[in-house]
Short mmCIF file of C-alpha atoms in Angstrom, two decimals:
data_model
loop_
_atom_site.label_atom_id
_atom_site.label_comp_id
_atom_site.label_asym_id
_atom_site.label_seq_id
_atom_site.Cartn_x
_atom_site.Cartn_y
_atom_site.Cartn_z
CA UNK A 1 -14.18 -6.83 -80.90
CA UNK A 2 -13.26 -2.74 -79.96
CA UNK A 3 -16.26 -2.84 -77.91
CA UNK A 4 -15.76 -5.89 -75.90
CA UNK A 5 -12.01 -4.48 -75.11
CA UNK A 6 -13.65 -0.99 -74.42
CA UNK A 7 -15.79 -2.90 -71.93
CA UNK A 8 -13.60 -4.87 -70.60
CA UNK A 9 -11.47 -1.88 -69.65
CA UNK A 10 -14.28 -0.46 -68.09
CA UNK A 11 -14.93 -3.05 -65.67
CA UNK A 12 -11.01 -3.74 -64.86
CA UNK A 13 -10.67 0.20 -63.82
CA UNK A 14 -14.22 -0.21 -62.34
CA UNK A 15 -12.82 -3.24 -60.19
CA UNK A 16 -9.59 -1.34 -59.31
CA UNK A 17 -11.62 1.95 -57.87
CA UNK A 18 -13.94 -0.75 -55.69
CA UNK A 19 -10.53 -1.97 -54.21
CA UNK A 20 -9.11 1.35 -53.70
CA UNK A 21 -12.09 1.99 -52.11
CA UNK A 22 -12.25 -0.56 -49.41
CA UNK A 23 -8.37 -0.23 -48.58
CA UNK A 24 -9.51 3.31 -47.95
CA UNK A 25 -12.10 2.34 -45.50
CA UNK A 26 -10.13 0.13 -44.00
CA UNK A 27 -7.52 2.74 -43.60
CA UNK A 28 -10.06 4.85 -42.23
CA UNK A 29 -11.67 2.82 -39.88
CA UNK A 30 -7.76 2.24 -38.49
CA UNK A 31 -6.85 5.46 -37.51
CA UNK A 32 -10.46 5.98 -36.00
CA UNK A 33 -9.59 3.24 -33.75
CA UNK A 34 -7.98 4.43 -30.28
CA UNK A 35 -4.66 3.86 -29.70
CA UNK A 36 -3.99 2.87 -25.97
CA UNK A 37 -0.57 2.57 -24.42
CA UNK A 38 0.12 -1.05 -23.69
CA UNK A 39 1.50 -2.01 -20.43
CA UNK A 40 2.95 -5.86 -20.26
CA UNK A 41 3.47 -8.12 -23.29
CA UNK A 42 0.84 -9.39 -25.72
CA UNK A 43 1.16 -13.50 -25.55
CA UNK A 44 -1.23 -16.33 -26.27
CA UNK A 45 -3.14 -16.90 -22.98
CA UNK A 46 -2.54 -13.52 -20.96
CA UNK A 47 -5.62 -11.58 -20.39
CA UNK A 48 -6.42 -8.24 -21.71
CA UNK A 49 -8.02 -5.63 -20.04
CA UNK A 50 -8.71 -2.05 -20.77
CA UNK A 51 -8.11 -0.50 -17.75
CA UNK A 52 -8.41 3.29 -16.95
CA UNK A 53 -7.27 5.37 -14.04
CA UNK A 54 -9.79 7.25 -12.66
CA UNK A 55 -8.05 7.52 -9.45
CA UNK A 56 -7.79 11.80 -9.16
CA UNK A 57 -3.77 11.40 -10.60
CA UNK A 58 -1.20 9.84 -12.42
CA UNK A 59 0.17 6.24 -11.80
CA UNK A 60 3.72 5.67 -11.89
CA UNK A 61 4.00 2.00 -11.03
CA UNK A 62 1.84 -1.34 -11.37
CA UNK A 63 2.90 -4.59 -10.01
CA UNK A 64 0.97 -8.00 -9.89
CA UNK A 65 1.39 -10.80 -7.43
CA UNK A 66 -0.16 -13.81 -6.13
CA UNK A 67 -0.65 -13.88 -2.15
CA UNK A 68 1.79 -16.92 -1.64
CA UNK A 69 4.39 -14.55 -3.11
CA UNK A 70 6.32 -12.14 -0.54
CA UNK A 71 7.11 -9.29 -2.45
CA UNK A 72 5.95 -7.86 -6.09
CA UNK A 73 8.46 -8.03 -8.90
CA UNK A 74 9.07 -5.24 -11.65
CA UNK A 75 6.91 -2.52 -12.28
CA UNK A 76 5.17 -3.44 -15.55
CA UNK A 77 5.68 0.09 -16.59
CA UNK A 78 7.98 0.88 -19.03
CA UNK A 79 10.76 3.05 -18.13
CA UNK A 80 9.77 6.59 -17.35
CA UNK A 81 6.00 5.61 -18.76
CA UNK A 82 3.18 7.13 -17.04
CA UNK A 83 -0.55 6.20 -17.16
CA UNK A 84 -2.08 9.10 -16.90
CA UNK A 85 -4.92 10.46 -14.83
CA UNK A 86 -8.58 10.21 -16.97
CA UNK A 87 -6.45 8.29 -19.43
CA UNK A 88 -6.93 4.39 -20.68
CA UNK A 89 -4.15 1.71 -21.34
CA UNK A 90 -3.96 -1.68 -22.86
CA UNK A 91 -2.88 -4.04 -19.88
CA UNK A 92 -1.80 -7.71 -20.95
CA UNK A 93 -1.09 -9.66 -18.08
CA UNK A 94 0.07 -13.24 -17.92
CA UNK A 95 -1.13 -15.07 -14.97
CA UNK A 96 1.31 -17.41 -13.02
CA UNK A 97 0.72 -21.18 -13.16
CA UNK A 98 -1.87 -22.03 -11.30
CA UNK A 99 -0.39 -24.64 -8.39
CA UNK A 100 -1.56 -27.90 -8.55
CA UNK A 101 -2.22 -30.82 -6.42
CA UNK A 102 -2.49 -34.58 -6.71
CA UNK A 103 -6.07 -35.66 -5.14
CA UNK A 104 -7.43 -38.96 -4.90
CA UNK A 105 -7.77 -41.10 -8.49
CA UNK A 106 -4.58 -39.41 -9.26
CA UNK A 107 -6.22 -36.75 -10.12
CA UNK A 108 -4.73 -32.91 -10.75
CA UNK A 109 -6.45 -30.25 -8.79
CA UNK A 110 -5.87 -26.35 -9.81
CA UNK A 111 -5.87 -24.36 -6.48
CA UNK A 112 -7.34 -21.35 -6.67
CA UNK A 113 -5.15 -18.09 -7.01
CA UNK A 114 -5.95 -14.83 -5.12
CA UNK A 115 -3.80 -11.59 -7.28
CA UNK A 116 -2.79 -8.56 -5.52
CA UNK A 117 -2.00 -5.63 -7.47
CA UNK A 118 0.67 -2.69 -5.93
CA UNK A 119 -0.35 0.88 -7.57
CA UNK A 120 2.05 3.58 -7.28
CA UNK A 121 0.53 7.17 -7.66
CA UNK A 122 3.00 10.22 -8.88
CA UNK A 123 3.50 11.91 -5.63
CA UNK A 124 4.86 8.56 -3.93
CA UNK A 125 2.05 6.85 -2.47
CA UNK A 126 1.50 3.24 -2.64
CA UNK A 127 -2.26 1.43 -2.50
CA UNK A 128 -2.90 -2.22 -3.04
CA UNK A 129 -5.61 -4.29 -4.52
CA UNK A 130 -5.95 -7.14 -1.86
CA UNK A 131 -7.72 -9.45 -3.98
CA UNK A 132 -8.65 -8.61 -7.94
CA UNK A 133 -10.01 -11.42 -9.98
CA UNK A 134 -8.49 -10.55 -13.27
CA UNK A 135 -10.05 -13.56 -14.91
CA UNK A 136 -13.44 -12.55 -14.23
CA UNK A 137 -13.01 -9.41 -15.99
CA UNK A 138 -14.79 -8.57 -19.11
CA UNK A 139 -12.12 -6.33 -20.91
CA UNK A 140 -12.89 -3.25 -19.14
CA UNK A 141 -11.97 -1.64 -15.88
CA UNK A 142 -11.36 1.27 -13.85
CA UNK A 143 -9.28 2.05 -11.17
CA UNK A 144 -10.44 4.73 -8.58
CA UNK A 145 -9.55 5.88 -5.28
CA UNK A 146 -12.39 6.81 -2.03
CA UNK A 147 -12.11 6.79 1.44
CA UNK A 148 -8.15 6.38 1.35
CA UNK A 149 -8.60 2.98 -0.74
CA UNK A 150 -7.86 2.10 -4.32
CA UNK A 151 -10.44 -0.29 -5.73
CA UNK A 152 -11.69 -1.13 -9.11
CA UNK A 153 -14.79 -1.42 -10.96
CA UNK A 154 -15.29 -3.94 -13.98
CA UNK A 155 -18.24 -6.11 -15.30
CA UNK A 156 -17.95 -9.94 -13.93
CA UNK A 157 -17.68 -12.28 -17.17
CA UNK A 158 -19.19 -14.41 -15.40
CA UNK A 159 -22.72 -12.84 -14.20
CA UNK A 160 -22.56 -9.84 -16.44
CA UNK A 161 -23.30 -7.56 -13.14
CA UNK A 162 -21.27 -4.44 -12.46
CA UNK A 163 -18.82 -5.09 -9.71
CA UNK A 164 -16.82 -2.72 -7.19
CA UNK A 165 -13.96 -3.98 -4.89
CA UNK A 166 -14.38 -0.57 -2.38
CA UNK A 167 -15.77 -2.76 0.64
CA UNK A 168 -13.56 -5.22 0.07
CA UNK A 169 -10.88 -3.08 0.15
CA UNK A 170 -12.25 -0.55 2.89
CA UNK A 171 -12.48 -4.13 5.34
CA UNK A 172 -8.82 -5.18 4.17
CA UNK A 173 -7.58 -1.54 5.24
CA UNK A 174 -9.19 -1.73 8.44
CA UNK A 175 -8.22 -5.18 9.14
CA UNK A 176 -4.34 -4.17 8.49
CA UNK A 177 -4.84 -0.93 10.88
CA UNK A 178 -5.83 -2.96 13.46
CA UNK A 179 -3.09 -5.86 13.39
CA UNK A 180 -0.46 -2.99 13.05
CA UNK A 181 -2.03 -1.26 16.21
CA UNK A 182 -2.28 -4.45 17.82
CA UNK A 183 1.75 -4.88 16.89
CA UNK A 184 2.24 -1.80 18.78
CA UNK A 185 0.55 -2.14 21.77
CA UNK A 186 2.08 -5.60 22.02
CA UNK A 187 5.59 -4.35 21.81
CA UNK A 188 7.12 -4.39 25.59
CA UNK A 189 8.13 -0.53 26.81
CA UNK A 190 11.37 0.61 26.97
CA UNK A 191 13.36 0.26 29.92
CA UNK A 192 14.52 3.49 31.43
CA UNK A 193 17.49 3.30 33.65
CA UNK A 194 16.65 5.82 37.12
CA UNK A 195 19.47 6.67 38.26
CA UNK A 196 19.39 7.07 42.36
CA UNK A 197 21.35 9.57 44.05
CA UNK A 198 22.87 8.03 47.02
CA UNK A 199 21.06 10.40 50.15
CA UNK A 200 23.88 12.88 51.82
CA UNK A 201 25.70 12.08 54.42
CA UNK A 202 25.17 14.63 57.32
CA UNK A 203 28.53 15.09 58.63
CA UNK A 204 28.95 14.64 62.36
CA UNK A 205 30.18 17.19 64.36
CA UNK A 206 34.11 17.24 64.86
CA UNK A 207 35.36 15.79 68.10
CA UNK A 208 37.10 18.02 69.61
CA UNK A 209 34.86 20.94 69.25
CA UNK A 210 32.47 20.72 72.71
CA UNK A 211 29.10 20.30 72.54
CA UNK A 212 27.39 23.48 74.36
CA UNK A 213 24.76 22.53 77.00
CA UNK A 214 21.37 24.32 76.55
CA UNK A 215 21.27 27.94 78.34
CA UNK A 216 19.04 26.67 81.21
CA UNK A 217 21.16 23.74 82.03
CA UNK A 218 24.36 25.97 82.47
CA UNK A 219 24.97 26.26 86.53
CA UNK A 220 25.19 29.77 87.00
CA UNK A 221 28.46 31.13 89.28
CA UNK A 222 28.54 34.39 91.62
CA UNK A 223 31.16 35.94 93.39
CA UNK A 224 29.41 35.24 97.10
CA UNK A 225 29.14 31.18 96.31
CA UNK A 226 27.81 28.13 93.75
CA UNK A 227 24.53 28.42 92.77
CA UNK A 228 22.59 25.41 93.83
CA UNK A 229 20.50 23.23 90.09
CA UNK A 230 17.93 24.88 91.39
CA UNK A 231 19.22 28.33 91.14
CA UNK A 232 19.46 28.84 94.52
CA UNK A 233 22.77 30.21 96.90
CA UNK A 234 24.18 27.47 98.52
CA UNK A 235 25.19 28.38 102.16
CA UNK A 236 27.62 26.40 104.53
#
Protein backbone atom coordinates (compact mmCIF):
# COMPACT_ATOMS: atom_id res chain seq x y z
CA UNK A 1 0.00 0.00 0.00
CA UNK A 2 2.78 2.35 0.90
CA UNK A 3 4.44 1.65 -2.46
CA UNK A 4 1.23 2.48 -4.32
CA UNK A 5 0.89 5.75 -2.42
CA UNK A 6 4.46 6.68 -3.28
CA UNK A 7 3.93 5.96 -6.96
CA UNK A 8 0.69 7.95 -6.88
CA UNK A 9 2.45 10.94 -5.39
CA UNK A 10 5.20 10.69 -7.99
CA UNK A 11 2.69 10.59 -10.86
CA UNK A 12 0.74 13.54 -9.45
CA UNK A 13 3.93 15.58 -9.12
CA UNK A 14 4.92 14.68 -12.68
CA UNK A 15 1.53 15.76 -14.00
CA UNK A 16 1.75 19.06 -12.11
CA UNK A 17 5.19 19.71 -13.56
CA UNK A 18 3.93 18.92 -17.08
CA UNK A 19 0.99 21.30 -16.71
CA UNK A 20 3.24 24.00 -15.32
CA UNK A 21 5.67 23.44 -18.19
CA UNK A 22 2.89 23.81 -20.78
CA UNK A 23 1.65 26.99 -19.16
CA UNK A 24 5.16 28.41 -19.13
CA UNK A 25 5.63 27.59 -22.82
CA UNK A 26 2.35 29.27 -23.72
CA UNK A 27 3.38 32.36 -21.78
CA UNK A 28 6.75 32.40 -23.56
CA UNK A 29 5.05 32.11 -26.97
CA UNK A 30 2.64 34.91 -26.11
CA UNK A 31 5.47 37.14 -24.96
CA UNK A 32 7.45 36.57 -28.19
CA UNK A 33 4.51 37.52 -30.44
CA UNK A 34 4.87 41.09 -31.74
CA UNK A 35 2.62 43.65 -30.11
CA UNK A 36 1.11 46.03 -32.65
CA UNK A 37 -0.53 49.38 -32.23
CA UNK A 38 -4.25 49.00 -32.90
CA UNK A 39 -6.00 51.32 -35.38
CA UNK A 40 -9.77 51.14 -35.45
CA UNK A 41 -11.95 48.78 -33.46
CA UNK A 42 -11.83 45.00 -33.53
CA UNK A 43 -15.27 43.66 -34.32
CA UNK A 44 -16.95 40.81 -36.12
CA UNK A 45 -16.94 41.48 -39.86
CA UNK A 46 -14.11 44.02 -39.72
CA UNK A 47 -11.10 43.63 -41.99
CA UNK A 48 -7.94 42.81 -40.02
CA UNK A 49 -4.86 44.16 -41.84
CA UNK A 50 -1.27 44.49 -40.69
CA UNK A 51 -0.38 47.92 -42.09
CA UNK A 52 3.31 48.86 -42.33
CA UNK A 53 4.45 52.47 -42.71
CA UNK A 54 7.27 52.64 -45.28
CA UNK A 55 6.53 56.20 -46.41
CA UNK A 56 9.63 57.76 -44.92
CA UNK A 57 8.02 59.79 -42.13
CA UNK A 58 5.44 59.33 -39.41
CA UNK A 59 1.73 59.04 -40.21
CA UNK A 60 -0.54 61.14 -38.02
CA UNK A 61 -3.88 60.53 -39.72
CA UNK A 62 -5.76 57.73 -41.50
CA UNK A 63 -9.32 58.17 -42.72
CA UNK A 64 -11.42 56.03 -45.05
CA UNK A 65 -14.51 56.83 -47.11
CA UNK A 66 -16.36 55.48 -50.11
CA UNK A 67 -16.27 57.22 -53.48
CA UNK A 68 -19.93 58.10 -52.90
CA UNK A 69 -19.10 60.24 -49.87
CA UNK A 70 -17.92 63.82 -50.27
CA UNK A 71 -15.99 64.27 -47.03
CA UNK A 72 -13.70 62.02 -45.02
CA UNK A 73 -14.82 60.99 -41.52
CA UNK A 74 -12.79 61.46 -38.36
CA UNK A 75 -9.21 60.28 -38.01
CA UNK A 76 -9.00 56.57 -37.15
CA UNK A 77 -5.83 57.08 -35.14
CA UNK A 78 -6.40 57.75 -31.48
CA UNK A 79 -5.73 61.23 -30.15
CA UNK A 80 -2.00 62.04 -30.27
CA UNK A 81 -1.29 58.57 -31.69
CA UNK A 82 1.31 58.25 -34.45
CA UNK A 83 2.23 55.38 -36.76
CA UNK A 84 5.99 55.83 -36.85
CA UNK A 85 8.01 55.27 -39.99
CA UNK A 86 9.02 51.60 -40.26
CA UNK A 87 6.44 50.41 -37.74
CA UNK A 88 3.46 48.11 -38.33
CA UNK A 89 -0.02 48.56 -36.88
CA UNK A 90 -2.99 46.21 -36.75
CA UNK A 91 -5.68 48.03 -38.69
CA UNK A 92 -9.31 47.05 -38.17
CA UNK A 93 -11.72 48.49 -40.68
CA UNK A 94 -15.44 47.85 -40.73
CA UNK A 95 -16.67 48.46 -44.30
CA UNK A 96 -19.82 50.36 -45.04
CA UNK A 97 -22.80 48.27 -46.03
CA UNK A 98 -22.76 47.71 -49.79
CA UNK A 99 -25.51 49.60 -51.55
CA UNK A 100 -28.25 47.34 -52.82
CA UNK A 101 -30.77 47.68 -55.58
CA UNK A 102 -33.77 45.63 -56.58
CA UNK A 103 -33.19 43.82 -59.85
CA UNK A 104 -34.98 41.42 -62.13
CA UNK A 105 -36.80 38.64 -60.34
CA UNK A 106 -36.98 40.55 -57.03
CA UNK A 107 -33.28 39.86 -56.35
CA UNK A 108 -31.03 42.28 -54.51
CA UNK A 109 -27.77 42.99 -56.32
CA UNK A 110 -24.84 44.38 -54.31
CA UNK A 111 -23.04 47.25 -55.94
CA UNK A 112 -19.26 47.46 -55.85
CA UNK A 113 -17.92 50.00 -53.39
CA UNK A 114 -14.63 51.83 -53.99
CA UNK A 115 -12.76 52.83 -50.85
CA UNK A 116 -10.52 55.89 -50.70
CA UNK A 117 -7.94 56.38 -47.96
CA UNK A 118 -6.61 59.74 -46.80
CA UNK A 119 -3.11 59.66 -45.32
CA UNK A 120 -1.80 62.63 -43.31
CA UNK A 121 1.92 62.87 -42.60
CA UNK A 122 3.77 64.51 -39.73
CA UNK A 123 4.73 67.52 -41.87
CA UNK A 124 1.07 68.20 -42.65
CA UNK A 125 1.14 66.82 -46.20
CA UNK A 126 -2.03 64.96 -47.17
CA UNK A 127 -2.10 62.15 -49.73
CA UNK A 128 -4.94 60.01 -51.02
CA UNK A 129 -5.19 56.42 -52.10
CA UNK A 130 -7.76 56.83 -54.86
CA UNK A 131 -9.02 53.22 -54.79
CA UNK A 132 -7.85 50.58 -52.32
CA UNK A 133 -9.22 47.05 -52.58
CA UNK A 134 -9.43 46.45 -48.84
CA UNK A 135 -11.29 43.18 -49.36
CA UNK A 136 -8.47 41.83 -51.58
CA UNK A 137 -5.60 42.41 -49.13
CA UNK A 138 -4.22 39.13 -47.76
CA UNK A 139 -3.55 40.42 -44.23
CA UNK A 140 -0.33 42.42 -44.89
CA UNK A 141 -0.15 45.80 -46.62
CA UNK A 142 2.65 48.36 -46.93
CA UNK A 143 2.34 52.11 -47.51
CA UNK A 144 5.05 53.64 -49.71
CA UNK A 145 5.86 57.08 -51.13
CA UNK A 146 7.45 57.60 -54.55
CA UNK A 147 7.08 60.20 -57.33
CA UNK A 148 4.94 62.36 -55.03
CA UNK A 149 2.23 59.70 -54.60
CA UNK A 150 1.43 57.38 -51.73
CA UNK A 151 0.56 53.86 -52.82
CA UNK A 152 -0.02 50.43 -51.30
CA UNK A 153 1.75 47.12 -51.82
CA UNK A 154 0.15 43.87 -50.77
CA UNK A 155 -0.54 40.27 -51.79
CA UNK A 156 -3.84 39.71 -53.53
CA UNK A 157 -6.17 37.40 -51.65
CA UNK A 158 -7.88 36.41 -54.90
CA UNK A 159 -4.88 35.68 -57.14
CA UNK A 160 -1.96 35.37 -54.73
CA UNK A 161 0.02 37.87 -56.82
CA UNK A 162 1.97 40.83 -55.49
CA UNK A 163 0.07 44.05 -56.14
CA UNK A 164 1.32 47.64 -56.28
CA UNK A 165 -1.09 50.54 -56.77
CA UNK A 166 1.65 53.00 -57.77
CA UNK A 167 0.72 53.25 -61.48
CA UNK A 168 -2.92 53.69 -60.53
CA UNK A 169 -2.09 56.53 -58.12
CA UNK A 170 0.26 58.24 -60.61
CA UNK A 171 -2.52 58.19 -63.23
CA UNK A 172 -5.07 59.51 -60.70
CA UNK A 173 -2.74 62.36 -59.72
CA UNK A 174 -2.12 63.29 -63.38
CA UNK A 175 -5.86 63.40 -64.03
CA UNK A 176 -6.49 65.54 -60.95
CA UNK A 177 -3.69 67.96 -61.93
CA UNK A 178 -5.09 68.23 -65.47
CA UNK A 179 -8.59 68.98 -64.14
CA UNK A 180 -7.19 71.65 -61.83
CA UNK A 181 -5.27 73.27 -64.68
CA UNK A 182 -8.34 73.20 -66.91
CA UNK A 183 -10.42 74.82 -64.19
CA UNK A 184 -7.86 77.61 -63.83
CA UNK A 185 -7.67 78.32 -67.57
CA UNK A 186 -11.45 78.30 -67.98
CA UNK A 187 -11.97 81.03 -65.40
CA UNK A 188 -12.55 84.46 -66.99
CA UNK A 189 -9.74 86.91 -66.51
CA UNK A 190 -10.56 89.77 -64.12
CA UNK A 191 -11.61 92.95 -65.90
CA UNK A 192 -9.24 95.76 -65.06
CA UNK A 193 -10.78 99.18 -64.82
CA UNK A 194 -8.96 101.52 -67.17
CA UNK A 195 -9.28 105.16 -66.35
CA UNK A 196 -9.02 107.26 -69.46
CA UNK A 197 -7.75 110.76 -68.96
CA UNK A 198 -9.60 113.49 -70.81
CA UNK A 199 -7.37 115.17 -73.39
CA UNK A 200 -6.06 118.49 -72.23
CA UNK A 201 -7.89 121.38 -73.87
CA UNK A 202 -5.72 123.98 -75.47
CA UNK A 203 -6.60 127.41 -74.21
CA UNK A 204 -7.78 129.76 -76.92
CA UNK A 205 -5.99 133.10 -77.17
CA UNK A 206 -7.66 135.90 -75.30
CA UNK A 207 -9.93 138.07 -77.42
CA UNK A 208 -8.38 141.26 -76.09
CA UNK A 209 -4.95 140.29 -77.31
CA UNK A 210 -4.51 141.26 -81.00
CA UNK A 211 -2.83 138.68 -83.12
CA UNK A 212 0.26 140.01 -84.85
CA UNK A 213 0.79 139.17 -88.47
CA UNK A 214 4.11 137.77 -89.56
CA UNK A 215 6.87 140.34 -89.93
CA UNK A 216 7.11 139.99 -93.68
CA UNK A 217 3.45 140.85 -94.17
CA UNK A 218 3.53 144.10 -92.12
CA UNK A 219 3.87 147.15 -94.49
CA UNK A 220 6.74 149.39 -93.52
CA UNK A 221 6.13 153.17 -93.33
CA UNK A 222 8.69 155.95 -93.95
CA UNK A 223 8.56 159.66 -93.49
CA UNK A 224 8.65 160.14 -97.25
CA UNK A 225 5.49 158.17 -98.00
CA UNK A 226 3.74 154.81 -97.66
CA UNK A 227 5.12 151.68 -99.11
CA UNK A 228 3.18 149.65 -101.53
CA UNK A 229 2.40 146.06 -100.77
CA UNK A 230 5.44 145.06 -102.75
CA UNK A 231 7.66 147.19 -100.60
CA UNK A 232 8.37 149.98 -103.15
CA UNK A 233 7.65 153.72 -102.56
CA UNK A 234 4.32 155.10 -103.69
CA UNK A 235 4.44 158.27 -105.84
CA UNK A 236 1.66 160.53 -106.66
